[in-house]
């Protein structure tokens, strides 16, 4: 199993930025695609962004395209999500997932 720990969440004003990190242990990121999901209160988790193992292919939900950037550093076994131009609808708990494992999430709150 992979242990995943998200960090970097917090409270930010509309239009602000946050950079989330997901640190993995127990297994290298190399050779694995990883993704970010988020969950707003009372809603199901929704896909946010995905990056393949090489970092050459990325996919984004329409709601975050042009604002969020997913990246990874395989030497550090760390996944990142740079979030710019944040909006209140971006509020939620953000999770990273890899190999069927999920982190515990980090809270992102965007004030209106």
PDB file of C-alpha atoms in Angstrom:
ATOM      1  CA  UNK A   1       0.000   0.000   0.000  1.00  0.00           C
ATOM      2  CA  UNK A   2       0.962   3.583  -0.623  1.00  0.00           C
ATOM      3  CA  UNK A   3       0.688   6.113   2.151  1.00  0.00           C
ATOM      4  CA  UNK A   4      -0.387   9.541   0.931  1.00  0.00           C
ATOM      5  CA  UNK A   5      -0.398  12.765   2.898  1.00  0.00           C
ATOM      6  CA  UNK A   6      -1.901  15.933   1.469  1.00  0.00           C
ATOM      7  CA  UNK A   7      -0.890  19.370   2.652  1.00  0.00           C
ATOM      8  CA  UNK A   8      -1.078  22.992   1.608  1.00  0.00           C
ATOM      9  CA  UNK A   9      -4.764  23.635   2.044  1.00  0.00           C
ATOM     10  CA  UNK A  10      -6.112  26.643   3.823  1.00  0.00           C
ATOM     11  CA  UNK A  11      -8.308  29.692   3.629  1.00  0.00           C
ATOM     12  CA  UNK A  12      -7.899  31.996   0.660  1.00  0.00           C
ATOM     13  CA  UNK A  13      -9.827  34.855  -0.871  1.00  0.00           C
ATOM     14  CA  UNK A  14     -11.497  34.639  -4.244  1.00  0.00           C
ATOM     15  CA  UNK A  15      -8.844  35.050  -6.915  1.00  0.00           C
ATOM     16  CA  UNK A  16      -6.079  33.807  -4.678  1.00  0.00           C
ATOM     17  CA  UNK A  17      -3.771  30.846  -5.061  1.00  0.00           C
ATOM     18  CA  UNK A  18      -2.766  27.744  -3.170  1.00  0.00           C
ATOM     19  CA  UNK A  19      -0.318  24.971  -3.879  1.00  0.00           C
ATOM     20  CA  UNK A  20      -1.263  21.541  -2.639  1.00  0.00           C
ATOM     21  CA  UNK A  21       1.227  18.758  -2.110  1.00  0.00           C
ATOM     22  CA  UNK A  22       0.764  15.035  -1.799  1.00  0.00           C
ATOM     23  CA  UNK A  23       3.692  13.169  -0.333  1.00  0.00           C
ATOM     24  CA  UNK A  24       3.855   9.448  -0.967  1.00  0.00           C
ATOM     25  CA  UNK A  25       5.691   6.792   0.968  1.00  0.00           C
ATOM     26  CA  UNK A  26       5.920   3.056   0.669  1.00  0.00           C
ATOM     27  CA  UNK A  27       6.141   3.211  -3.108  1.00  0.00           C
ATOM     28  CA  UNK A  28       7.709   5.465  -5.687  1.00  0.00           C
ATOM     29  CA  UNK A  29       5.576   7.651  -7.939  1.00  0.00           C
ATOM     30  CA  UNK A  30       7.627   6.443 -10.863  1.00  0.00           C
ATOM     31  CA  UNK A  31       5.529   4.275 -13.150  1.00  0.00           C
ATOM     32  CA  UNK A  32       2.211   5.379 -11.669  1.00  0.00           C
ATOM     33  CA  UNK A  33      -0.440   7.830 -12.759  1.00  0.00           C
ATOM     34  CA  UNK A  34      -1.818   9.965  -9.978  1.00  0.00           C
ATOM     35  CA  UNK A  35      -4.804  12.221  -9.617  1.00  0.00           C
ATOM     36  CA  UNK A  36      -6.453  14.869  -7.497  1.00  0.00           C
ATOM     37  CA  UNK A  37     -10.088  14.719  -6.479  1.00  0.00           C
ATOM     38  CA  UNK A  38     -12.140  17.038  -4.338  1.00  0.00           C
ATOM     39  CA  UNK A  39     -15.299  16.782  -2.311  1.00  0.00           C
ATOM     40  CA  UNK A  40     -17.593  19.600  -1.316  1.00  0.00           C
ATOM     41  CA  UNK A  41     -19.902  19.214   1.685  1.00  0.00           C
ATOM     42  CA  UNK A  42     -22.838  16.947   0.881  1.00  0.00           C
ATOM     43  CA  UNK A  43     -21.448  16.002  -2.507  1.00  0.00           C
ATOM     44  CA  UNK A  44     -19.580  13.080  -4.000  1.00  0.00           C
ATOM     45  CA  UNK A  45     -15.913  13.277  -4.754  1.00  0.00           C
ATOM     46  CA  UNK A  46     -15.250  14.721  -8.174  1.00  0.00           C
ATOM     47  CA  UNK A  47     -12.278  14.450 -10.451  1.00  0.00           C
ATOM     48  CA  UNK A  48      -9.982  17.454 -10.607  1.00  0.00           C
ATOM     49  CA  UNK A  49      -6.782  16.541 -12.435  1.00  0.00           C
ATOM     50  CA  UNK A  50      -4.647  13.605 -13.486  1.00  0.00           C
ATOM     51  CA  UNK A  51      -1.034  13.197 -14.528  1.00  0.00           C
ATOM     52  CA  UNK A  52       0.578  10.118 -16.002  1.00  0.00           C
ATOM     53  CA  UNK A  53       3.717   8.534 -14.633  1.00  0.00           C
ATOM     54  CA  UNK A  54       6.076  10.397 -16.961  1.00  0.00           C
ATOM     55  CA  UNK A  55       4.454  13.753 -16.303  1.00  0.00           C
ATOM     56  CA  UNK A  56       3.961  14.304 -20.032  1.00  0.00           C
ATOM     57  CA  UNK A  57       0.206  13.895 -20.110  1.00  0.00           C
ATOM     58  CA  UNK A  58      -2.227  15.812 -17.966  1.00  0.00           C
ATOM     59  CA  UNK A  59      -5.998  15.896 -17.826  1.00  0.00           C
ATOM     60  CA  UNK A  60      -8.211  18.433 -16.101  1.00  0.00           C
ATOM     61  CA  UNK A  61     -11.836  18.768 -15.226  1.00  0.00           C
ATOM     62  CA  UNK A  62     -13.521  21.473 -17.272  1.00  0.00           C
ATOM     63  CA  UNK A  63     -14.202  23.415 -14.115  1.00  0.00           C
ATOM     64  CA  UNK A  64     -10.499  23.910 -13.387  1.00  0.00           C
ATOM     65  CA  UNK A  65      -8.930  24.090 -16.844  1.00  0.00           C
ATOM     66  CA  UNK A  66      -6.716  27.105 -17.238  1.00  0.00           C
ATOM     67  CA  UNK A  67      -6.587  27.697 -13.505  1.00  0.00           C
ATOM     68  CA  UNK A  68      -5.062  24.561 -11.988  1.00  0.00           C
ATOM     69  CA  UNK A  69      -1.806  22.847 -12.863  1.00  0.00           C
ATOM     70  CA  UNK A  70      -0.922  19.323 -11.805  1.00  0.00           C
ATOM     71  CA  UNK A  71       2.692  18.246 -11.635  1.00  0.00           C
ATOM     72  CA  UNK A  72       4.865  15.642 -10.002  1.00  0.00           C
ATOM     73  CA  UNK A  73       8.399  15.220  -8.790  1.00  0.00           C
ATOM     74  CA  UNK A  74       9.227  11.551  -8.939  1.00  0.00           C
ATOM     75  CA  UNK A  75      12.557  12.049  -7.192  1.00  0.00           C
ATOM     76  CA  UNK A  76      10.656  13.334  -4.173  1.00  0.00           C
ATOM     77  CA  UNK A  77       7.626  11.067  -4.583  1.00  0.00           C
ATOM     78  CA  UNK A  78       5.459  14.147  -4.426  1.00  0.00           C
ATOM     79  CA  UNK A  79       2.422  15.285  -6.382  1.00  0.00           C
ATOM     80  CA  UNK A  80       1.438  18.937  -6.640  1.00  0.00           C
ATOM     81  CA  UNK A  81      -1.621  20.922  -7.556  1.00  0.00           C
ATOM     82  CA  UNK A  82      -1.096  24.607  -8.212  1.00  0.00           C
ATOM     83  CA  UNK A  83      -4.440  26.342  -7.921  1.00  0.00           C
ATOM     84  CA  UNK A  84      -4.808  29.866  -9.235  1.00  0.00           C
ATOM     85  CA  UNK A  85      -7.776  32.191  -9.620  1.00  0.00           C
ATOM     86  CA  UNK A  86      -9.607  30.297  -6.920  1.00  0.00           C
ATOM     87  CA  UNK A  87     -13.366  30.612  -6.732  1.00  0.00           C
ATOM     88  CA  UNK A  88     -15.815  29.780  -3.931  1.00  0.00           C
ATOM     89  CA  UNK A  89     -16.945  26.698  -5.857  1.00  0.00           C
ATOM     90  CA  UNK A  90     -13.426  25.325  -5.466  1.00  0.00           C
ATOM     91  CA  UNK A  91     -14.062  24.926  -1.756  1.00  0.00           C
ATOM     92  CA  UNK A  92     -13.798  21.368  -0.526  1.00  0.00           C
ATOM     93  CA  UNK A  93     -11.512  18.669   0.738  1.00  0.00           C
ATOM     94  CA  UNK A  94      -8.837  17.793  -1.789  1.00  0.00           C
ATOM     95  CA  UNK A  95      -7.524  14.256  -2.019  1.00  0.00           C
ATOM     96  CA  UNK A  96      -4.768  12.619  -3.974  1.00  0.00           C
ATOM     97  CA  UNK A  97      -5.042   9.042  -5.142  1.00  0.00           C
ATOM     98  CA  UNK A  98      -2.518   6.516  -6.378  1.00  0.00           C
ATOM     99  CA  UNK A  99      -2.717   2.774  -6.837  1.00  0.00           C
ATOM    100  CA  UNK A 100      -6.074   2.519  -5.109  1.00  0.00           C
ATOM    101  CA  UNK A 101      -4.876   4.451  -2.086  1.00  0.00           C
ATOM    102  CA  UNK A 102      -6.239   7.771  -0.898  1.00  0.00           C
ATOM    103  CA  UNK A 103      -4.826  10.426   1.316  1.00  0.00           C
ATOM    104  CA  UNK A 104      -6.724  11.903   4.226  1.00  0.00           C
ATOM    105  CA  UNK A 105      -7.380  15.130   2.387  1.00  0.00           C
ATOM    106  CA  UNK A 106      -6.594  18.773   2.893  1.00  0.00           C
ATOM    107  CA  UNK A 107      -9.256  21.434   3.304  1.00  0.00           C
ATOM    108  CA  UNK A 108      -9.437  24.288   0.829  1.00  0.00           C
ATOM    109  CA  UNK A 109     -11.793  27.135   1.622  1.00  0.00           C
ATOM    110  CA  UNK A 110     -12.279  30.034  -0.757  1.00  0.00           C
ATOM    111  CA  UNK A 111     -14.081  33.009   0.688  1.00  0.00           C
ATOM    112  CA  UNK A 112     -16.562  34.900  -1.440  1.00  0.00           C
TER     113      UNK A 112
END
